[in-house]
PDB file of C-alpha atoms in Angstrom:
ATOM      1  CA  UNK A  49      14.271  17.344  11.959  1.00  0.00           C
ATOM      2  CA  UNK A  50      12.632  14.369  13.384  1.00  0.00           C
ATOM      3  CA  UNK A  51      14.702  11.409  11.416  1.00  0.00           C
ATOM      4  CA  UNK A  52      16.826  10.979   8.422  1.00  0.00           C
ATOM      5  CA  UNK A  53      16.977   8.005   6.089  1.00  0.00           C
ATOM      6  CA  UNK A  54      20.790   7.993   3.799  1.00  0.00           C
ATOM      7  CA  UNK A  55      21.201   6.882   0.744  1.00  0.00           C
ATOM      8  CA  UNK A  56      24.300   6.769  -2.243  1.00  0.00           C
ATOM      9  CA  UNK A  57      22.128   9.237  -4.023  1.00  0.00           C
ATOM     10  CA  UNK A  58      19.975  11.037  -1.742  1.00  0.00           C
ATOM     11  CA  UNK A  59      18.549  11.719   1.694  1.00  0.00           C
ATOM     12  CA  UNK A  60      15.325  11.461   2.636  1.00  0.00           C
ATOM     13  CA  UNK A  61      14.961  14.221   5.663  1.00  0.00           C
ATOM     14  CA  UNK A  62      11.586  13.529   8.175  1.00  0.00           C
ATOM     15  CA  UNK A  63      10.374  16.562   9.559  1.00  0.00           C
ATOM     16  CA  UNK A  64       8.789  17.608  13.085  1.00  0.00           C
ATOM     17  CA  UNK A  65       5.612  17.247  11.804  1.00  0.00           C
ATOM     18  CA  UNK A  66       6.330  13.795   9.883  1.00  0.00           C
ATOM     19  CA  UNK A  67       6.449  15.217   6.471  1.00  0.00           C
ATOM     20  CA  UNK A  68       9.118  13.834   4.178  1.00  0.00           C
ATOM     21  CA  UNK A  69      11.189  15.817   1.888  1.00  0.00           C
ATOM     22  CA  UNK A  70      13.587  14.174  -0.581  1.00  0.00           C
ATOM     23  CA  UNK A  71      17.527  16.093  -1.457  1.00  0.00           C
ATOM     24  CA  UNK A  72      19.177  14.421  -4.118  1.00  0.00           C
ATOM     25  CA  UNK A  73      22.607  14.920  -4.294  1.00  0.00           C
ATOM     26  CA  UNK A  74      25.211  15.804  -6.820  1.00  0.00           C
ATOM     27  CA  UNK A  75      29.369  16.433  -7.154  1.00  0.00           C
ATOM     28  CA  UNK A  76      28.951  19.150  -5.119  1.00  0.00           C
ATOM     29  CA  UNK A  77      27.129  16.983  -2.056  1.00  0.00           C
ATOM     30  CA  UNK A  78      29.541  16.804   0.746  1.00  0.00           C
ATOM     31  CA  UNK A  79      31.762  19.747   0.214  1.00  0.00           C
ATOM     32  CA  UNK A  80      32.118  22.572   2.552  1.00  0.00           C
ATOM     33  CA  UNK A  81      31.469  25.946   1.075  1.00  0.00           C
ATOM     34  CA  UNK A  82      31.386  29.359   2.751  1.00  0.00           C
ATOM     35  CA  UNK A  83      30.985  32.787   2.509  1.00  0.00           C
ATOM     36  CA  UNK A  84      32.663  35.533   5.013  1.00  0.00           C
ATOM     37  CA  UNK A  85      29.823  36.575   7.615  1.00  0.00           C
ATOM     38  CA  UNK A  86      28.408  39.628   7.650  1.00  0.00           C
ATOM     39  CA  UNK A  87      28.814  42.541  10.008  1.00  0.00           C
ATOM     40  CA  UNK A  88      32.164  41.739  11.238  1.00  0.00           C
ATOM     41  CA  UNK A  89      35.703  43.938  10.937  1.00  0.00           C
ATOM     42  CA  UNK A  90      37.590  40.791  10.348  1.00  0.00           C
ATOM     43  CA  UNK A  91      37.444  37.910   7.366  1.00  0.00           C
ATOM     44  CA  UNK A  92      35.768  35.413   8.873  1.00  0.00           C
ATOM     45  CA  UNK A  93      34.811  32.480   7.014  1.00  0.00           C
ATOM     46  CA  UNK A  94      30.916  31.087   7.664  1.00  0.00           C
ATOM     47  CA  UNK A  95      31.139  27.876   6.371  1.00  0.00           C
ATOM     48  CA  UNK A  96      28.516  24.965   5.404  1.00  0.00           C
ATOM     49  CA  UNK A  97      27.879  21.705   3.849  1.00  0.00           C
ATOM     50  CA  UNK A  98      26.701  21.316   0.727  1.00  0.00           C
ATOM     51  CA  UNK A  99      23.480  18.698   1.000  1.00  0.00           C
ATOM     52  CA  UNK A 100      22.049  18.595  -2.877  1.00  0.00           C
ATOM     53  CA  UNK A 101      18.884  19.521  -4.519  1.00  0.00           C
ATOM     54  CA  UNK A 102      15.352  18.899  -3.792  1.00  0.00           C
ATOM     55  CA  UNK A 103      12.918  18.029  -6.718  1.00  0.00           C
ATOM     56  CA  UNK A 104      12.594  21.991  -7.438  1.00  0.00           C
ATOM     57  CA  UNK A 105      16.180  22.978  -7.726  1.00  0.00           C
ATOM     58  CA  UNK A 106      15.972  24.378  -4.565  1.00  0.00           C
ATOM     59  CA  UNK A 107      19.932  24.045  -2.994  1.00  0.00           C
ATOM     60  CA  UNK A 108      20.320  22.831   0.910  1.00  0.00           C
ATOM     61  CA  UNK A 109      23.701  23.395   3.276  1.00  0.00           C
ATOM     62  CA  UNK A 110      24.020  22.192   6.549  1.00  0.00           C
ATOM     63  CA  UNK A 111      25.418  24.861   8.693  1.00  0.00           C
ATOM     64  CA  UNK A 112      25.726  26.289  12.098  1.00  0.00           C
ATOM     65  CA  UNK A 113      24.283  29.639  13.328  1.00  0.00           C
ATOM     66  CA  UNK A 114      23.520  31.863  16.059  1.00  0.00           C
ATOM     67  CA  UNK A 115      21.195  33.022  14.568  1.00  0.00           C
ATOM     68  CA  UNK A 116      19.082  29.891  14.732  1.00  0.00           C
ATOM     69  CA  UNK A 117      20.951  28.757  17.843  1.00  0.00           C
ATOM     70  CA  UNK A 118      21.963  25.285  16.894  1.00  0.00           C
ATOM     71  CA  UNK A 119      23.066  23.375  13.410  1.00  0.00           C
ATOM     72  CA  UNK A 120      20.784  23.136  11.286  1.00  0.00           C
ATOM     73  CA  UNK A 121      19.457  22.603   7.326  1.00  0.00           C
ATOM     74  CA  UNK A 122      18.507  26.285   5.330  1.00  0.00           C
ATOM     75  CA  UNK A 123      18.458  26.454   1.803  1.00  0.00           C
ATOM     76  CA  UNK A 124      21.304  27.585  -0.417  1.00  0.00           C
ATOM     77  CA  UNK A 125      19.632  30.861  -0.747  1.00  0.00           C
ATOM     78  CA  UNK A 126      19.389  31.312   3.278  1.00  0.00           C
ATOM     79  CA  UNK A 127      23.073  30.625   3.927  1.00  0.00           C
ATOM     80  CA  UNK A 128      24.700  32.774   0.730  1.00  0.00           C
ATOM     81  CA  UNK A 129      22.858  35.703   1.816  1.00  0.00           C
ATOM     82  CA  UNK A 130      23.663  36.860  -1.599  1.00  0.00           C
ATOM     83  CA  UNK A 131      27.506  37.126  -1.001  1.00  0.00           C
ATOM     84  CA  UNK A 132      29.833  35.432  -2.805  1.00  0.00           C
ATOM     85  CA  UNK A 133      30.148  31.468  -2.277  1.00  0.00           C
ATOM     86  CA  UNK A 134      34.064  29.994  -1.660  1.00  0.00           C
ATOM     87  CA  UNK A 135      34.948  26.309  -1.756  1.00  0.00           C
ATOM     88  CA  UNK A 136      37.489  25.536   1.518  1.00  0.00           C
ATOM     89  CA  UNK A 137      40.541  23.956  -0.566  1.00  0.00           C
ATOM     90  CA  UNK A 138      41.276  21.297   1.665  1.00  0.00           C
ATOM     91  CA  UNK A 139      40.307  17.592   1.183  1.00  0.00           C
ATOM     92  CA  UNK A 140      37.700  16.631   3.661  1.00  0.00           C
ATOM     93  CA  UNK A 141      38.954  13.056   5.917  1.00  0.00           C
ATOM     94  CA  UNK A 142      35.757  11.742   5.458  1.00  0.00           C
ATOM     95  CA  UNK A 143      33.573  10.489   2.173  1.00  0.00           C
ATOM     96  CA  UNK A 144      31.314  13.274   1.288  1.00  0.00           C
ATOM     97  CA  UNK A 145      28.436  11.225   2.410  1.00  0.00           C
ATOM     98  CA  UNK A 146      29.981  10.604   5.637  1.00  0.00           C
ATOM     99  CA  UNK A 147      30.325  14.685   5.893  1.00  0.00           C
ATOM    100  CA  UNK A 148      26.778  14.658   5.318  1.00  0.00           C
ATOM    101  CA  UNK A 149      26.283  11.696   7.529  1.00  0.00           C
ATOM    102  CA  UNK A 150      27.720  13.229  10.526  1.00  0.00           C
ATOM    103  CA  UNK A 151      26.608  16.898   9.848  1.00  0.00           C
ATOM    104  CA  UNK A 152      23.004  15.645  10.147  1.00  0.00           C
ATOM    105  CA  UNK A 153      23.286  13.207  13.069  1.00  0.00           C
ATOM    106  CA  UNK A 154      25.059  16.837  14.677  1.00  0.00           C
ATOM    107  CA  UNK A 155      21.565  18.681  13.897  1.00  0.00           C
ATOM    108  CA  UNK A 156      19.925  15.350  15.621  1.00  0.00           C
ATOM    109  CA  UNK A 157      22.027  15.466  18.412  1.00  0.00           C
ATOM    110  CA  UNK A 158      20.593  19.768  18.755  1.00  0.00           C
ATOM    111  CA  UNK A 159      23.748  20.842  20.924  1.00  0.00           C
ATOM    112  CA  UNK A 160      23.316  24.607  20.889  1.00  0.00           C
ATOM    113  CA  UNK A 161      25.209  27.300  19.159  1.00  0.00           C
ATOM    114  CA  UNK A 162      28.369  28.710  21.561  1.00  0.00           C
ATOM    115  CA  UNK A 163      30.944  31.190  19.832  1.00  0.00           C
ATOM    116  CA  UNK A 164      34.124  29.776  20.749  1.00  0.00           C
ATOM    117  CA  UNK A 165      33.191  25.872  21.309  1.00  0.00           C
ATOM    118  CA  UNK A 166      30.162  24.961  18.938  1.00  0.00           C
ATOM    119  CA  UNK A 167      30.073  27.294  16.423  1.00  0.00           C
ATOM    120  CA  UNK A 168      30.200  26.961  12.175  1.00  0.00           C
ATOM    121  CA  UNK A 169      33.744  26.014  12.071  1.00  0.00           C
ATOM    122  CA  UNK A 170      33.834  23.403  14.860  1.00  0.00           C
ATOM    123  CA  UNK A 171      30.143  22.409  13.358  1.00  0.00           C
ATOM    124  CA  UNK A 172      31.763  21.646   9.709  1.00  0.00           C
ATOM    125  CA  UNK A 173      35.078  20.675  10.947  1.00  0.00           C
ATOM    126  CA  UNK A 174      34.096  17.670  12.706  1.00  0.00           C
ATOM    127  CA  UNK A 175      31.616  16.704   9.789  1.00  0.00           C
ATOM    128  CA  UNK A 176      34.470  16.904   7.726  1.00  0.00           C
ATOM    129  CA  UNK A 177      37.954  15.829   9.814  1.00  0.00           C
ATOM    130  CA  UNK A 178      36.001  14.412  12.850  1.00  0.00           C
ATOM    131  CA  UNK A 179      37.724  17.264  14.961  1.00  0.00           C
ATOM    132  CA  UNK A 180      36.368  19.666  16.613  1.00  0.00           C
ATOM    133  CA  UNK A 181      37.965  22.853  16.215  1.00  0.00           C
ATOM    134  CA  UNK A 182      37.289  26.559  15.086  1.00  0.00           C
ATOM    135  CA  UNK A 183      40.232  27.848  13.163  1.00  0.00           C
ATOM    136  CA  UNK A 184      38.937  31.708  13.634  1.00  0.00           C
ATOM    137  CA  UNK A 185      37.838  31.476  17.537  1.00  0.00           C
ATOM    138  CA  UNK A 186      41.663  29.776  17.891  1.00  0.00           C
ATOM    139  CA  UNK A 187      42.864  32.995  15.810  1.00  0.00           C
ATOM    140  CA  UNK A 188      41.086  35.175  18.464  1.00  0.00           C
ATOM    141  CA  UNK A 189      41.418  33.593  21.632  1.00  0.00           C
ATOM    142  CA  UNK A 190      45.584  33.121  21.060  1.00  0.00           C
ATOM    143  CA  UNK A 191      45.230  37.834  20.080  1.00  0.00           C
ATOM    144  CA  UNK A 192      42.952  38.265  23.117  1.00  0.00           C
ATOM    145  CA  UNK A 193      45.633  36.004  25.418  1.00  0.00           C
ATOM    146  CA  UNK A 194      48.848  37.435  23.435  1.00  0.00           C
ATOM    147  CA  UNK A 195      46.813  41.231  23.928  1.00  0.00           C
ATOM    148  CA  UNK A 196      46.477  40.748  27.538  1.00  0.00           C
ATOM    149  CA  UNK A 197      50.099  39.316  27.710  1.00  0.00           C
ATOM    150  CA  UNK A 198      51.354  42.554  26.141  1.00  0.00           C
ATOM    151  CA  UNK A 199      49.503  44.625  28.676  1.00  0.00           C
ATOM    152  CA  UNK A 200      50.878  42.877  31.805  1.00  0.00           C
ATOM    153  CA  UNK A 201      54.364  43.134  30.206  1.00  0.00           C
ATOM    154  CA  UNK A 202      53.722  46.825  29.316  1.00  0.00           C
ATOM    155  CA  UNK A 203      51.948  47.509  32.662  1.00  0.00           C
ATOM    156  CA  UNK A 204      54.851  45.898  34.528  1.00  0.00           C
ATOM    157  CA  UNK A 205      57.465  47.847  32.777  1.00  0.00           C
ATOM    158  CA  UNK A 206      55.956  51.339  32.640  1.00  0.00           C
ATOM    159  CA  UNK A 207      53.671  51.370  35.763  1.00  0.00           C
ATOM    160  CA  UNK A 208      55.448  48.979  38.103  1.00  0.00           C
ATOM    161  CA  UNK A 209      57.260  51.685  40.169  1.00  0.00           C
ATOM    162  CA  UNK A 210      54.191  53.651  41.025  1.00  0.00           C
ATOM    163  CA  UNK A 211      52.851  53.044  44.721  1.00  0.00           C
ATOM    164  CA  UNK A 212      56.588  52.791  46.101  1.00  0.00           C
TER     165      UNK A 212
END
């Protein structure tokens, strides 16, 4: 995405190549969705924001993914992956077309994709709350420091007479 032009009622998004394509939006414009990614043991959330629709009916969500290595805008089709679609209950901070706002200035901006520090979460998060935070990568980085905790403790207890 070369540009963006806002509007109350749409977005006009300039390509690379200086194309223009139009998204009109809708109630749903400016909410985060998600879905729970795929391949993973745990319930983690992949969320998104909602954009609108293009003259076709074709959906759009802003969204963050390895995948593509940076934030980006992939049809509604692209980020469902044909699993089922969620709303996030909370309120957003921002106006939905500030959410939208600042999710596309974040594609502009191109910061790459990082698991703990830039990922979906923190992506939608500070679109949303300007904060940016990952509620999962928190989640696993406090089991993974509480998990090596457990083992010092453990390892200190049971193994710390051997050598003597």
């Amino acid at each position: 995405m070369k540009n963006f032009y806002l509007y109350k009622d749409h977005v006009e998004i300039v390509k690379n190549d200086g194309n223009i394509f139009t998204i009109h939006f809708n109630e749903h414009s400016g909410k985060v969705y998600y879905r729970f990614k795929i391949g993973t043991l745990s319930k983690v959330k992949h969320p998104g924001i909602y954009i609108g629709k293009d003259a076709y009916g074709v959906g759009y969500f802003l969204h963050n993914n390895y995948h593509f290595g940076k934030a980006h805008i992939t049809t509604a089709t692209e980020f469902i992956k044909g699993m089922p679609l969620y709303i996030y209950n909370e309120k957003c901070s921002n106006s939905p077309l500030k959410v939208i706002e600042i999710g596309l200035n974040e594609i502009q901006r191109g910061e790459k994709y990082k698991p703990i520090t830039y990922n979906c979460q923190t992506f939608t998060n500070t679109a949303c709350h300007n904060k940016r935070k990952s509620g999962d990568a928190e989640k696993w980085a406090g089991g993974i420091l509480l998990g090596g905790f457990a083992l010092l403790v453990l390892g200190a207890a049971f193994g710390g007479g051997k050598g003597k």
